[in-house]
Amino acid sequence: MREETFCEILGEIDDRHIVDAKQKHKAKRTVWFKWGTMAACLCLVILGATLWHSIDPVRKPQEDEPVSAGGMWPEGVDPIVASLAVSPTGVDLRDVADATLIDISEEDAQAVENLGAYIPETLPEGICFGNAGYYETIMKNGTRYHMIRVTYASKNEGSTSAMNSDTALLWMVWGHLPDESLPIYQPEKVSAQIIDQHGGGVFYINYDGIYVGISQMDIETEQLLAMIKSLE
């Protein structure tokens, strides 16, 4: 085709067709971007929920769990209160009046009456304090339940704190038995073999009614055993 003929044909194309084509292309791209973004967000939500439920027993109850096991949120129970409530196994959430969580320092955690004595004061080399939270649940009859949740980190080379470090250990001190379905040991029975057989899963140590819940995430077995033995 001669150059002159091609230019003549091109010049006869209605500008509206060009505009329509651009708008359709833009619309397709917008729809793809919209659904792509939503799918990515959904994946992040699912991943976050999976990690949360897999390592932390202090979590939001699931709808298919019975109320007596700290499960579904009964009608009239604030979801935020329900997600923070720490209480003995078998307690009905409908009997909870309020539940709170405050961030505390390592020193404050160790100073908490009754529970603080079960926060290690001496840490293995390469392990440092990460953060701590103090949970309180108040029942409608006035009974109060408490728990301290501490995370420890494995310090990266050259680091002097938990900043930019990996979470190594979840350590929880309960003033009551929170979940009787998980393994419970007496302090003198805990060994390296027992720690290894749980493979990072939560287990409890019973110190005469004070329960220490432990989840080994990224800490050497001998280091964790030294922390446990330091409480004896």
PDB file of C-alpha atoms in Angstrom:
ATOM      1  CA  MET A   1       0.000   0.000   0.000  1.00  0.00           C
ATOM      2  CA  ARG A   2       1.318   3.419  -0.917  1.00  0.00           C
ATOM      3  CA  GLU A   3       2.150   5.746   1.910  1.00  0.00           C
ATOM      4  CA  GLU A   4      -0.342   8.338   0.664  1.00  0.00           C
ATOM      5  CA  THR A   5      -3.209   5.776   0.586  1.00  0.00           C
ATOM      6  CA  PHE A   6      -2.452   4.527   4.145  1.00  0.00           C
ATOM      7  CA  CYS A   7      -2.467   8.055   5.515  1.00  0.00           C
ATOM      8  CA  GLU A   8      -5.777   8.808   3.793  1.00  0.00           C
ATOM      9  CA  ILE A   9      -7.407   5.720   5.341  1.00  0.00           C
ATOM     10  CA  LEU A  10      -5.985   6.508   8.744  1.00  0.00           C
ATOM     11  CA  GLY A  11      -7.291  10.021   8.544  1.00  0.00           C
ATOM     12  CA  GLU A  12     -10.845   8.762   7.920  1.00  0.00           C
ATOM     13  CA  ILE A  13     -10.960   6.823  11.254  1.00  0.00           C
ATOM     14  CA  ASP A  14     -13.440   8.474  13.587  1.00  0.00           C
ATOM     15  CA  ASP A  15     -11.760   9.931  16.688  1.00  0.00           C
ATOM     16  CA  ARG A  16     -14.585   8.475  18.770  1.00  0.00           C
ATOM     17  CA  HIS A  17     -13.399   4.949  17.995  1.00  0.00           C
ATOM     18  CA  ILE A  18      -9.951   5.795  19.280  1.00  0.00           C
ATOM     19  CA  VAL A  19     -11.383   7.270  22.480  1.00  0.00           C
ATOM     20  CA  ASP A  20     -13.683   4.248  22.974  1.00  0.00           C
ATOM     21  CA  ALA A  21     -10.789   1.865  22.539  1.00  0.00           C
ATOM     22  CA  LYS A  22      -8.712   3.729  25.128  1.00  0.00           C
ATOM     23  CA  GLN A  23     -11.599   3.770  27.597  1.00  0.00           C
ATOM     24  CA  LYS A  24     -12.210   0.006  27.196  1.00  0.00           C
ATOM     25  CA  HIS A  25      -8.533  -0.733  27.717  1.00  0.00           C
ATOM     26  CA  LYS A  26      -8.479   1.480  30.804  1.00  0.00           C
ATOM     27  CA  ALA A  27     -11.602  -0.203  32.179  1.00  0.00           C
ATOM     28  CA  LYS A  28     -10.102  -3.666  31.750  1.00  0.00           C
ATOM     29  CA  ARG A  29      -6.911  -2.570  33.430  1.00  0.00           C
ATOM     30  CA  THR A  30      -8.885  -0.969  36.300  1.00  0.00           C
ATOM     31  CA  VAL A  31     -10.939  -4.123  36.871  1.00  0.00           C
ATOM     32  CA  TRP A  32      -7.818  -6.306  36.831  1.00  0.00           C
ATOM     33  CA  PHE A  33      -6.047  -3.984  39.253  1.00  0.00           C
ATOM     34  CA  LYS A  34      -9.076  -3.867  41.563  1.00  0.00           C
ATOM     35  CA  TRP A  35      -9.511  -7.643  41.800  1.00  0.00           C
ATOM     36  CA  GLY A  36      -5.784  -8.236  41.915  1.00  0.00           C
ATOM     37  CA  THR A  37      -5.449  -5.890  44.888  1.00  0.00           C
ATOM     38  CA  MET A  38      -8.382  -7.513  46.687  1.00  0.00           C
ATOM     39  CA  ALA A  39      -6.916 -10.974  46.138  1.00  0.00           C
ATOM     40  CA  ALA A  40      -3.540  -9.883  47.490  1.00  0.00           C
ATOM     41  CA  CYS A  41      -5.166  -8.395  50.610  1.00  0.00           C
ATOM     42  CA  LEU A  42      -7.148 -11.588  51.167  1.00  0.00           C
ATOM     43  CA  CYS A  43      -3.969 -13.663  50.970  1.00  0.00           C
ATOM     44  CA  LEU A  44      -2.300 -11.444  53.565  1.00  0.00           C
ATOM     45  CA  VAL A  45      -5.285 -11.757  55.923  1.00  0.00           C
ATOM     46  CA  ILE A  46      -5.315 -15.561  55.616  1.00  0.00           C
ATOM     47  CA  LEU A  47      -1.561 -15.798  56.122  1.00  0.00           C
ATOM     48  CA  GLY A  48      -1.680 -13.528  59.187  1.00  0.00           C
ATOM     49  CA  ALA A  49      -4.527 -15.500  60.735  1.00  0.00           C
ATOM     50  CA  THR A  50      -2.740 -18.788  60.107  1.00  0.00           C
ATOM     51  CA  LEU A  51       0.458 -17.612  61.780  1.00  0.00           C
ATOM     52  CA  TRP A  52      -1.453 -16.100  64.681  1.00  0.00           C
ATOM     53  CA  HIS A  53      -3.404 -19.255  65.419  1.00  0.00           C
ATOM     54  CA  SER A  54      -0.430 -21.559  64.975  1.00  0.00           C
ATOM     55  CA  ILE A  55       1.877 -19.994  67.561  1.00  0.00           C
ATOM     56  CA  ASP A  56      -0.223 -18.034  70.004  1.00  0.00           C
ATOM     57  CA  PRO A  57      -2.808 -19.592  72.364  1.00  0.00           C
ATOM     58  CA  VAL A  58      -4.045 -16.098  73.282  1.00  0.00           C
ATOM     59  CA  ARG A  59      -6.184 -15.548  70.234  1.00  0.00           C
ATOM     60  CA  LYS A  60      -9.632 -14.672  68.988  1.00  0.00           C
ATOM     61  CA  PRO A  61     -12.016 -17.596  69.477  1.00  0.00           C
ATOM     62  CA  GLN A  62     -13.412 -19.404  66.439  1.00  0.00           C
ATOM     63  CA  GLU A  63     -17.119 -19.630  65.644  1.00  0.00           C
ATOM     64  CA  ASP A  64     -17.140 -23.438  65.635  1.00  0.00           C
ATOM     65  CA  GLU A  65     -15.606 -23.721  69.107  1.00  0.00           C
ATOM     66  CA  PRO A  66     -17.913 -24.260  72.127  1.00  0.00           C
ATOM     67  CA  VAL A  67     -18.425 -21.349  74.505  1.00  0.00           C
ATOM     68  CA  SER A  68     -17.112 -23.386  77.442  1.00  0.00           C
ATOM     69  CA  ALA A  69     -13.759 -23.756  75.696  1.00  0.00           C
ATOM     70  CA  GLY A  70     -13.347 -20.028  75.198  1.00  0.00           C
ATOM     71  CA  GLY A  71     -14.866 -20.362  71.754  1.00  0.00           C
ATOM     72  CA  MET A  72     -17.505 -18.345  69.912  1.00  0.00           C
ATOM     73  CA  TRP A  73     -18.395 -14.868  71.061  1.00  0.00           C
ATOM     74  CA  PRO A  74     -21.806 -15.186  72.709  1.00  0.00           C
ATOM     75  CA  GLU A  75     -24.393 -12.513  72.021  1.00  0.00           C
ATOM     76  CA  GLY A  76     -23.681  -9.407  74.059  1.00  0.00           C
ATOM     77  CA  VAL A  77     -19.942 -10.079  74.469  1.00  0.00           C
ATOM     78  CA  ASP A  78     -17.682  -7.383  73.014  1.00  0.00           C
ATOM     79  CA  PRO A  79     -15.359  -9.054  70.438  1.00  0.00           C
ATOM     80  CA  ILE A  80     -12.404  -7.005  71.678  1.00  0.00           C
ATOM     81  CA  VAL A  81     -13.023  -8.085  75.266  1.00  0.00           C
ATOM     82  CA  ALA A  82     -13.438 -11.685  74.115  1.00  0.00           C
ATOM     83  CA  SER A  83     -10.161 -11.632  72.181  1.00  0.00           C
ATOM     84  CA  LEU A  84      -8.249 -10.366  75.241  1.00  0.00           C
ATOM     85  CA  ALA A  85      -9.884 -12.540  77.875  1.00  0.00           C
ATOM     86  CA  VAL A  86      -7.561 -14.961  79.678  1.00  0.00           C
ATOM     87  CA  SER A  87      -9.319 -17.348  82.042  1.00  0.00           C
ATOM     88  CA  PRO A  88      -9.242 -20.985  83.193  1.00  0.00           C
ATOM     89  CA  THR A  89     -10.381 -23.693  80.842  1.00  0.00           C
ATOM     90  CA  GLY A  90     -14.159 -24.145  80.932  1.00  0.00           C
ATOM     91  CA  VAL A  91     -15.011 -20.523  81.808  1.00  0.00           C
ATOM     92  CA  ASP A  92     -17.953 -19.124  79.821  1.00  0.00           C
ATOM     93  CA  LEU A  93     -17.192 -15.861  78.020  1.00  0.00           C
ATOM     94  CA  ARG A  94     -20.654 -14.621  78.925  1.00  0.00           C
ATOM     95  CA  ASP A  95     -19.428 -14.383  82.511  1.00  0.00           C
ATOM     96  CA  VAL A  96     -16.599 -12.002  81.544  1.00  0.00           C
ATOM     97  CA  ALA A  97     -17.208  -8.364  82.479  1.00  0.00           C
ATOM     98  CA  ASP A  98     -14.020  -6.822  81.076  1.00  0.00           C
ATOM     99  CA  ALA A  99     -10.564  -7.708  79.765  1.00  0.00           C
ATOM    100  CA  THR A 100      -7.524  -5.524  79.186  1.00  0.00           C
ATOM    101  CA  LEU A 101      -3.960  -5.689  77.889  1.00  0.00           C
ATOM    102  CA  ILE A 102      -1.146  -3.225  78.622  1.00  0.00           C
ATOM    103  CA  ASP A 103       2.430  -3.206  77.366  1.00  0.00           C
ATOM    104  CA  ILE A 104       5.014  -3.424  80.139  1.00  0.00           C
ATOM    105  CA  SER A 105       8.795  -3.449  80.418  1.00  0.00           C
ATOM    106  CA  GLU A 106      10.908  -6.457  81.357  1.00  0.00           C
ATOM    107  CA  GLU A 107      11.437  -4.990  84.836  1.00  0.00           C
ATOM    108  CA  ASP A 108       7.709  -4.415  85.284  1.00  0.00           C
ATOM    109  CA  ALA A 109       6.989  -7.983  84.172  1.00  0.00           C
ATOM    110  CA  GLN A 110       9.403  -9.369  86.759  1.00  0.00           C
ATOM    111  CA  ALA A 111       7.811  -7.174  89.426  1.00  0.00           C
ATOM    112  CA  VAL A 112       4.237  -8.429  88.921  1.00  0.00           C
ATOM    113  CA  GLU A 113       3.012 -10.043  92.125  1.00  0.00           C
ATOM    114  CA  ASN A 114       3.053 -13.868  92.065  1.00  0.00           C
ATOM    115  CA  LEU A 115       3.609 -14.131  88.301  1.00  0.00           C
ATOM    116  CA  GLY A 116       6.760 -12.029  87.939  1.00  0.00           C
ATOM    117  CA  ALA A 117       8.900 -14.534  89.824  1.00  0.00           C
ATOM    118  CA  TYR A 118       8.550 -16.869  86.840  1.00  0.00           C
ATOM    119  CA  ILE A 119      10.078 -14.452  84.330  1.00  0.00           C
ATOM    120  CA  PRO A 120      13.772 -15.389  83.879  1.00  0.00           C
ATOM    121  CA  GLU A 121      16.185 -12.755  85.159  1.00  0.00           C
ATOM    122  CA  THR A 122      19.250 -14.205  83.442  1.00  0.00           C
ATOM    123  CA  LEU A 123      19.140 -14.898  79.712  1.00  0.00           C
ATOM    124  CA  PRO A 124      21.453 -17.095  77.631  1.00  0.00           C
ATOM    125  CA  GLU A 125      24.067 -15.427  75.451  1.00  0.00           C
ATOM    126  CA  GLY A 126      22.551 -14.128  72.225  1.00  0.00           C
ATOM    127  CA  ILE A 127      19.002 -13.961  73.637  1.00  0.00           C
ATOM    128  CA  CYS A 128      17.401 -10.673  74.656  1.00  0.00           C
ATOM    129  CA  PHE A 129      14.056  -9.335  75.862  1.00  0.00           C
ATOM    130  CA  GLY A 130      11.644  -8.398  73.086  1.00  0.00           C
ATOM    131  CA  ASN A 131       8.362  -7.150  74.552  1.00  0.00           C
ATOM    132  CA  ALA A 132       5.833  -7.992  77.237  1.00  0.00           C
ATOM    133  CA  GLY A 133       2.113  -7.628  77.793  1.00  0.00           C
ATOM    134  CA  TYR A 134       0.054  -7.879  80.970  1.00  0.00           C
ATOM    135  CA  TYR A 135      -3.441  -9.356  80.558  1.00  0.00           C
ATOM    136  CA  GLU A 136      -6.248  -8.996  83.094  1.00  0.00           C
ATOM    137  CA  THR A 137      -9.713 -10.527  82.885  1.00  0.00           C
ATOM    138  CA  ILE A 138     -12.452  -9.430  85.280  1.00  0.00           C
ATOM    139  CA  MET A 139     -15.435 -11.717  85.727  1.00  0.00           C
ATOM    140  CA  LYS A 140     -18.940 -10.490  86.528  1.00  0.00           C
ATOM    141  CA  ASN A 141     -18.613 -11.933  90.026  1.00  0.00           C
ATOM    142  CA  GLY A 142     -15.442  -9.874  90.598  1.00  0.00           C
ATOM    143  CA  THR A 143     -12.909 -12.682  90.123  1.00  0.00           C
ATOM    144  CA  ARG A 144      -9.748 -11.589  88.301  1.00  0.00           C
ATOM    145  CA  TYR A 145      -7.398 -13.648  86.144  1.00  0.00           C
ATOM    146  CA  HIS A 146      -3.955 -12.564  84.974  1.00  0.00           C
ATOM    147  CA  MET A 147      -1.295 -13.557  82.478  1.00  0.00           C
ATOM    148  CA  ILE A 148       2.081 -12.145  81.389  1.00  0.00           C
ATOM    149  CA  ARG A 149       3.141 -12.724  77.797  1.00  0.00           C
ATOM    150  CA  VAL A 150       6.815 -12.166  76.947  1.00  0.00           C
ATOM    151  CA  THR A 151       8.657 -12.586  73.665  1.00  0.00           C
ATOM    152  CA  TYR A 152      12.413 -13.022  73.515  1.00  0.00           C
ATOM    153  CA  ALA A 153      14.610 -12.450  70.487  1.00  0.00           C
ATOM    154  CA  SER A 154      17.825 -13.900  69.171  1.00  0.00           C
ATOM    155  CA  LYS A 155      20.124 -10.942  68.641  1.00  0.00           C
ATOM    156  CA  ASN A 156      21.653 -10.520  65.230  1.00  0.00           C
ATOM    157  CA  GLU A 157      25.413 -10.136  65.019  1.00  0.00           C
ATOM    158  CA  GLY A 158      26.391  -6.693  66.238  1.00  0.00           C
ATOM    159  CA  SER A 159      22.923  -5.957  67.672  1.00  0.00           C
ATOM    160  CA  THR A 160      22.579  -4.851  71.301  1.00  0.00           C
ATOM    161  CA  SER A 161      18.799  -5.147  71.588  1.00  0.00           C
ATOM    162  CA  ALA A 162      15.747  -6.846  70.119  1.00  0.00           C
ATOM    163  CA  MET A 163      15.624  -4.257  67.348  1.00  0.00           C
ATOM    164  CA  ASN A 164      16.044  -5.927  63.958  1.00  0.00           C
ATOM    165  CA  SER A 165      16.257  -9.320  65.665  1.00  0.00           C
ATOM    166  CA  ASP A 166      14.287 -12.531  65.144  1.00  0.00           C
ATOM    167  CA  THR A 167      11.652 -13.714  67.634  1.00  0.00           C
ATOM    168  CA  ALA A 168      13.109 -16.759  69.333  1.00  0.00           C
ATOM    169  CA  LEU A 169      10.708 -17.654  72.132  1.00  0.00           C
ATOM    170  CA  LEU A 170       7.192 -17.068  73.425  1.00  0.00           C
ATOM    171  CA  TRP A 171       7.026 -17.242  77.242  1.00  0.00           C
ATOM    172  CA  MET A 172       3.710 -16.933  79.112  1.00  0.00           C
ATOM    173  CA  VAL A 173       3.033 -16.969  82.839  1.00  0.00           C
ATOM    174  CA  TRP A 174      -0.546 -17.765  83.846  1.00  0.00           C
ATOM    175  CA  GLY A 175      -2.095 -17.568  87.285  1.00  0.00           C
ATOM    176  CA  HIS A 176      -4.400 -20.427  86.288  1.00  0.00           C
ATOM    177  CA  LEU A 177      -4.544 -23.416  83.938  1.00  0.00           C
ATOM    178  CA  PRO A 178      -5.597 -21.969  80.576  1.00  0.00           C
ATOM    179  CA  ASP A 179      -5.898 -25.108  78.441  1.00  0.00           C
ATOM    180  CA  GLU A 180      -5.882 -28.560  79.966  1.00  0.00           C
ATOM    181  CA  SER A 181      -5.595 -30.228  76.549  1.00  0.00           C
ATOM    182  CA  LEU A 182      -1.937 -29.175  76.160  1.00  0.00           C
ATOM    183  CA  PRO A 183       0.966 -31.106  77.786  1.00  0.00           C
ATOM    184  CA  ILE A 184       1.794 -30.145  81.384  1.00  0.00           C
ATOM    185  CA  TYR A 185       5.039 -31.043  83.167  1.00  0.00           C
ATOM    186  CA  GLN A 186       6.544 -30.644  86.586  1.00  0.00           C
ATOM    187  CA  PRO A 187       9.731 -28.523  86.477  1.00  0.00           C
ATOM    188  CA  GLU A 188      12.066 -31.373  87.408  1.00  0.00           C
ATOM    189  CA  LYS A 189      10.679 -33.506  84.575  1.00  0.00           C
ATOM    190  CA  VAL A 190      11.507 -31.054  81.792  1.00  0.00           C
ATOM    191  CA  SER A 191      14.474 -32.200  79.719  1.00  0.00           C
ATOM    192  CA  ALA A 192      16.053 -31.457  76.362  1.00  0.00           C
ATOM    193  CA  GLN A 193      14.302 -34.514  74.965  1.00  0.00           C
ATOM    194  CA  ILE A 194      10.866 -33.248  76.062  1.00  0.00           C
ATOM    195  CA  ILE A 195      11.529 -29.806  74.587  1.00  0.00           C
ATOM    196  CA  ASP A 196      12.600 -31.317  71.271  1.00  0.00           C
ATOM    197  CA  GLN A 197       9.610 -33.613  71.020  1.00  0.00           C
ATOM    198  CA  HIS A 198       7.240 -30.636  71.025  1.00  0.00           C
ATOM    199  CA  GLY A 199       8.973 -29.081  68.036  1.00  0.00           C
ATOM    200  CA  GLY A 200       7.980 -25.503  68.842  1.00  0.00           C
ATOM    201  CA  GLY A 201       4.455 -26.335  70.028  1.00  0.00           C
ATOM    202  CA  VAL A 202       3.167 -24.905  73.301  1.00  0.00           C
ATOM    203  CA  PHE A 203       3.602 -26.885  76.505  1.00  0.00           C
ATOM    204  CA  TYR A 204       3.168 -25.939  80.169  1.00  0.00           C
ATOM    205  CA  ILE A 205       5.243 -26.247  83.297  1.00  0.00           C
ATOM    206  CA  ASN A 206       3.292 -26.336  86.556  1.00  0.00           C
ATOM    207  CA  TYR A 207       4.960 -24.390  89.371  1.00  0.00           C
ATOM    208  CA  ASP A 208       2.487 -25.149  92.184  1.00  0.00           C
ATOM    209  CA  GLY A 209      -0.488 -23.545  90.446  1.00  0.00           C
ATOM    210  CA  ILE A 210       1.443 -21.004  88.369  1.00  0.00           C
ATOM    211  CA  TYR A 211       1.667 -22.238  84.784  1.00  0.00           C
ATOM    212  CA  VAL A 212       4.475 -21.235  82.442  1.00  0.00           C
ATOM    213  CA  GLY A 213       3.531 -21.747  78.806  1.00  0.00           C
ATOM    214  CA  ILE A 214       6.429 -21.991  76.347  1.00  0.00           C
ATOM    215  CA  SER A 215       6.680 -22.031  72.568  1.00  0.00           C
ATOM    216  CA  GLN A 216      10.192 -22.616  71.225  1.00  0.00           C
ATOM    217  CA  MET A 217      10.398 -20.722  67.940  1.00  0.00           C
ATOM    218  CA  ASP A 218      14.037 -20.015  67.129  1.00  0.00           C
ATOM    219  CA  ILE A 219      16.136 -20.779  70.173  1.00  0.00           C
ATOM    220  CA  GLU A 220      18.523 -23.632  70.867  1.00  0.00           C
ATOM    221  CA  THR A 221      17.155 -26.360  73.115  1.00  0.00           C
ATOM    222  CA  GLU A 222      20.003 -26.018  75.606  1.00  0.00           C
ATOM    223  CA  GLN A 223      19.403 -22.265  75.827  1.00  0.00           C
ATOM    224  CA  LEU A 224      15.718 -22.780  76.558  1.00  0.00           C
ATOM    225  CA  LEU A 225      16.461 -25.494  79.100  1.00  0.00           C
ATOM    226  CA  ALA A 226      18.862 -23.128  80.881  1.00  0.00           C
ATOM    227  CA  MET A 227      16.082 -20.505  81.137  1.00  0.00           C
ATOM    228  CA  ILE A 228      13.697 -23.080  82.603  1.00  0.00           C
ATOM    229  CA  LYS A 229      16.270 -24.390  85.099  1.00  0.00           C
ATOM    230  CA  SER A 230      17.046 -20.830  86.235  1.00  0.00           C
ATOM    231  CA  LEU A 231      13.631 -20.714  87.895  1.00  0.00           C
ATOM    232  CA  GLU A 232      14.324 -23.672  90.178  1.00  0.00           C
TER     233      GLU A 232
END
